[in-house]
Short mmCIF file of C-alpha atoms in Angstrom, two decimals:
data_model
loop_
_atom_site.label_atom_id
_atom_site.label_comp_id
_atom_site.label_asym_id
_atom_site.label_seq_id
_atom_site.Cartn_x
_atom_site.Cartn_y
_atom_site.Cartn_z
CA UNK A 99 126.39 180.60 13.01
CA UNK A 100 126.82 184.27 12.27
CA UNK A 101 129.84 185.12 14.35
CA UNK A 102 133.62 185.01 14.24
CA UNK A 103 135.55 184.03 17.35
CA UNK A 104 139.05 185.16 18.24
CA UNK A 105 141.22 184.66 21.32
CA UNK A 106 141.17 187.92 23.30
CA UNK A 107 144.94 188.07 23.80
CA UNK A 108 148.12 186.49 22.53
CA UNK A 109 151.75 187.21 23.29
CA UNK A 110 154.98 186.50 21.42
CA UNK A 111 158.65 187.00 22.13
CA UNK A 112 160.43 189.49 19.93
CA UNK A 113 161.59 187.83 16.73
CA UNK A 114 159.49 184.71 17.21
CA UNK A 115 156.53 183.49 15.18
CA UNK A 116 152.93 183.91 16.30
CA UNK A 117 149.63 182.76 14.83
CA UNK A 118 146.32 184.50 15.49
CA UNK A 119 143.22 182.46 14.75
CA UNK A 120 139.62 183.19 13.83
CA UNK A 121 136.82 180.63 13.87
CA UNK A 122 133.37 180.69 12.31
CA UNK A 123 131.03 178.68 10.12
CA UNK A 124 131.21 181.23 7.31
CA UNK A 125 134.95 180.57 7.00
CA UNK A 126 134.10 177.18 5.50
CA UNK A 127 132.89 179.16 2.49
CA UNK A 128 134.79 182.46 2.53
CA UNK A 129 138.36 183.51 3.21
CA UNK A 130 139.05 186.07 5.91
CA UNK A 131 140.41 189.59 5.91
CA UNK A 132 142.81 190.73 8.64
CA UNK A 133 143.04 194.21 10.08
CA UNK A 134 145.68 195.65 12.41
CA UNK A 135 144.74 198.49 14.73
CA UNK A 136 147.18 200.32 16.97
CA UNK A 137 145.94 202.48 19.87
CA UNK A 138 144.32 205.67 18.71
CA UNK A 139 144.71 204.81 15.04
CA UNK A 140 142.48 203.61 12.24
CA UNK A 141 142.65 199.96 11.22
CA UNK A 142 145.02 198.87 8.47
CA UNK A 143 144.46 195.85 6.24
CA UNK A 144 147.40 193.46 6.56
CA UNK A 145 146.09 190.44 4.63
CA UNK A 146 142.95 189.36 2.81
CA UNK A 147 141.55 186.52 0.80
CA UNK A 148 143.51 183.46 -0.15
CA UNK A 149 146.86 185.15 -0.60
CA UNK A 150 146.68 188.95 -0.80
CA UNK A 151 148.98 191.28 1.10
CA UNK A 152 148.38 194.99 0.45
CA UNK A 153 151.22 197.10 -0.81
CA UNK A 154 153.48 198.25 2.00
CA UNK A 155 152.64 195.40 4.37
CA UNK A 156 155.76 193.42 5.36
CA UNK A 157 156.10 189.88 4.05
CA UNK A 158 156.22 188.58 7.60
CA UNK A 159 152.41 188.81 7.60
CA UNK A 160 150.67 185.85 5.97
CA UNK A 161 147.20 184.36 6.04
CA UNK A 162 145.78 180.88 5.77
CA UNK A 163 142.33 179.38 5.78
CA UNK A 164 141.14 175.82 6.35
CA UNK A 165 137.58 174.82 7.11
CA UNK A 166 136.04 176.92 9.87
CA UNK A 167 139.39 178.42 10.91
CA UNK A 168 141.38 181.29 9.43
CA UNK A 169 144.78 182.29 10.72
CA UNK A 170 147.19 185.20 10.49
CA UNK A 171 150.84 184.36 11.04
CA UNK A 172 153.55 186.89 11.83
CA UNK A 173 156.96 185.34 11.17
CA UNK A 174 159.58 187.15 13.23
CA UNK A 175 157.35 189.51 15.19
CA UNK A 176 158.63 193.05 15.68
CA UNK A 177 157.87 195.52 18.44
CA UNK A 178 155.81 197.59 16.01
CA UNK A 179 153.49 194.63 15.43
CA UNK A 180 152.01 195.06 18.90
CA UNK A 181 148.38 195.92 18.18
CA UNK A 182 144.81 194.63 18.07
CA UNK A 183 144.08 192.29 15.18
CA UNK A 184 140.58 191.75 13.80
CA UNK A 185 139.43 189.15 11.32
CA UNK A 186 136.49 189.77 9.01
CA UNK A 187 134.45 187.63 6.66
CA UNK A 188 131.06 187.45 5.03
CA UNK A 189 128.35 185.77 7.05
CA UNK A 190 126.92 182.46 5.86
CA UNK A 191 124.34 184.22 3.67
CA UNK A 192 127.04 186.24 1.90
CA UNK A 193 125.05 189.43 2.38
CA UNK A 194 126.57 190.82 5.55
CA UNK A 195 130.08 191.27 6.94
CA UNK A 196 131.23 190.02 10.32
CA UNK A 197 134.16 191.04 12.47
CA UNK A 198 135.78 188.92 15.10
CA UNK A 199 136.06 190.36 18.58
CA UNK A 200 139.74 191.11 18.11
CA UNK A 201 143.00 189.71 19.47
CA UNK A 202 145.40 191.93 21.39
CA UNK A 203 148.95 190.98 20.47
CA UNK A 204 151.72 191.74 22.94
CA UNK A 205 155.33 191.52 21.78
CA UNK A 206 157.56 190.69 24.75
CA UNK B 97 147.34 205.25 -3.47
CA UNK B 98 143.85 204.65 -2.10
CA UNK B 99 142.87 207.57 0.11
CA UNK B 100 139.64 207.93 2.09
CA UNK B 101 138.77 210.78 4.44
CA UNK B 102 135.69 210.80 6.64
CA UNK B 103 134.10 214.00 7.86
CA UNK B 104 130.89 215.27 9.42
CA UNK B 105 131.20 213.76 12.86
CA UNK B 106 130.43 215.64 16.02
CA UNK B 107 128.23 215.94 19.07
CA UNK B 108 124.49 215.37 18.59
CA UNK B 109 121.44 215.03 20.82
CA UNK B 110 119.55 211.72 20.95
CA UNK B 111 116.90 211.49 18.27
CA UNK B 112 118.69 213.88 15.93
CA UNK B 113 120.35 213.22 12.60
CA UNK B 114 123.86 213.50 11.20
CA UNK B 115 125.36 212.96 7.76
CA UNK B 116 128.89 211.67 7.37
CA UNK B 117 130.94 211.98 4.20
CA UNK B 118 133.70 209.79 2.86
CA UNK B 119 135.80 211.73 0.37
CA UNK B 120 138.02 209.56 -1.77
CA UNK B 121 140.99 209.92 -4.09
CA UNK B 122 143.68 207.83 -5.73
CA UNK B 123 141.31 205.47 -7.50
CA UNK B 124 138.34 205.43 -9.86
CA UNK B 125 135.53 205.85 -7.36
CA UNK B 126 132.68 204.83 -9.68
CA UNK B 127 134.29 201.41 -10.20
CA UNK B 128 134.40 200.49 -6.51
CA UNK B 129 132.21 199.54 -3.59
CA UNK B 130 132.48 200.94 -0.08
CA UNK B 131 131.67 199.71 3.41
CA UNK B 132 131.10 201.66 6.60
CA UNK B 133 132.32 200.37 9.96
CA UNK B 134 132.00 201.83 13.44
CA UNK B 135 133.79 201.32 16.70
CA UNK B 136 132.22 202.15 20.05
CA UNK B 137 134.60 203.47 22.72
CA UNK B 138 136.82 200.65 23.94
CA UNK B 139 135.03 198.09 21.78
CA UNK B 140 135.70 196.16 18.59
CA UNK B 141 134.81 196.85 14.98
CA UNK B 142 131.21 196.62 13.78
CA UNK B 143 130.30 196.58 10.09
CA UNK B 144 127.21 198.69 9.47
CA UNK B 145 126.69 198.97 5.73
CA UNK B 146 127.85 198.40 2.15
CA UNK B 147 127.17 200.18 -1.12
CA UNK B 148 128.32 198.83 -4.45
CA UNK B 149 128.84 200.72 -7.68
CA UNK B 150 126.19 201.34 -10.28
CA UNK B 151 127.73 198.88 -12.72
CA UNK B 152 127.22 196.13 -10.15
CA UNK B 153 123.60 197.08 -9.60
CA UNK B 154 123.86 199.67 -6.86
CA UNK B 155 123.31 197.11 -4.11
CA UNK B 156 123.06 198.50 -0.58
CA UNK B 157 123.00 196.31 2.52
CA UNK B 158 122.83 197.20 6.21
CA UNK B 159 123.52 195.56 9.51
CA UNK B 160 120.42 194.81 11.54
CA UNK B 161 121.51 197.29 14.22
CA UNK B 162 121.12 200.28 11.87
CA UNK B 163 118.65 199.10 9.23
CA UNK B 164 115.82 201.59 8.80
CA UNK B 165 117.73 204.40 10.54
CA UNK B 166 120.94 204.68 8.54
CA UNK B 167 121.10 205.20 4.79
CA UNK B 168 124.02 204.98 2.38
CA UNK B 169 124.42 206.88 -0.85
CA UNK B 170 127.16 207.96 -3.20
CA UNK B 171 127.95 210.77 -5.62
CA UNK B 172 130.21 209.39 -8.31
CA UNK B 173 130.71 212.86 -9.83
CA UNK B 174 132.36 213.99 -6.57
CA UNK B 175 133.93 210.66 -5.53
CA UNK B 176 132.14 210.94 -2.20
CA UNK B 177 130.06 208.43 -0.25
CA UNK B 178 127.57 209.44 2.42
CA UNK B 179 126.16 207.88 5.56
CA UNK B 180 122.90 209.49 6.66
CA UNK B 181 122.21 208.63 10.29
CA UNK B 182 118.72 209.28 11.68
CA UNK B 183 117.15 208.78 15.10
CA UNK B 184 120.57 208.61 16.70
CA UNK B 185 120.89 206.99 20.10
CA UNK B 186 123.70 206.98 22.68
CA UNK B 187 124.66 203.47 21.58
CA UNK B 188 125.53 204.91 18.15
CA UNK B 189 128.43 206.78 19.75
CA UNK B 190 131.79 205.85 18.31
CA UNK B 191 134.29 206.36 15.53
CA UNK B 192 132.90 205.81 12.05
CA UNK B 193 135.14 204.58 9.25
CA UNK B 194 134.65 204.10 5.55
CA UNK B 195 136.66 201.47 3.70
CA UNK B 196 137.12 200.53 0.08
CA UNK B 197 135.42 197.19 -0.36
CA UNK B 198 136.42 194.75 -3.09
CA UNK B 199 133.01 193.06 -3.04
CA UNK B 200 130.51 193.60 -5.84
CA UNK B 201 127.34 191.73 -4.87
CA UNK B 202 127.98 192.15 -1.16
CA UNK B 203 130.65 193.22 1.35
CA UNK B 204 133.84 191.24 1.11
CA UNK B 205 137.43 192.33 1.55
CA UNK B 206 138.73 195.77 2.33
CA UNK B 207 141.95 197.11 0.90
CA UNK B 208 141.95 200.55 2.49
CA UNK B 209 140.45 202.41 5.45
CA UNK B 210 139.83 206.04 6.19
CA UNK B 211 141.09 207.68 9.38
CA UNK B 212 137.61 207.84 10.94
CA UNK B 213 135.31 210.54 12.27
CA UNK B 214 133.97 210.61 15.82
CA UNK B 215 130.27 210.74 16.59
CA UNK B 216 129.00 211.39 20.12
CA UNK B 217 125.31 211.04 20.88
CA UNK B 218 124.43 212.40 24.29
CA UNK B 219 121.98 214.63 26.08
#
């Protein structure tokens, strides 16, 4: 299929670990990118590909992909991690880019 | 540091046109591809187009929602990418972002976003 599916909302206690998932057929072939967006701000890339974390992104952000599921794990979530998280990946043809619907992360 | 700045947004009547610019710095523009993404008010991210560099063949691809109305181009001498938007409709309202794309044959991973420019299409 040509879509990526994310849970609409996830919550985590401060300092605990949370995993945000993304599902889609194209993820069997391509790794995902992950984008954090805080209210009123532009998105920021926090992880992409097999094991790439952009400069300046804390090490607590890590990505993993297996079959039709990609995941973003935040180990020791901080208050400033509260945001919307979007996954992205090529579609099954490799010609277009898809975004998941986004997951709103609440840090309790 | 990768830096992208969008400009050219504004208020436009339905059926009219608008050209957005993505001015870049901090990297060798001619060596990189770019994608454009939009976000309708209160909605998620929607990829709308990709343009690769000349060395990779100058490939341009569009999402079905804008194909035939929106056109991407680039000026390597100025390190600027453009998004020409024609026949604008109210559903094209949103914030438009450019992003540096690491893909060569097609869109792939981003490693930097611009701050966005707002487009409002309304009568």
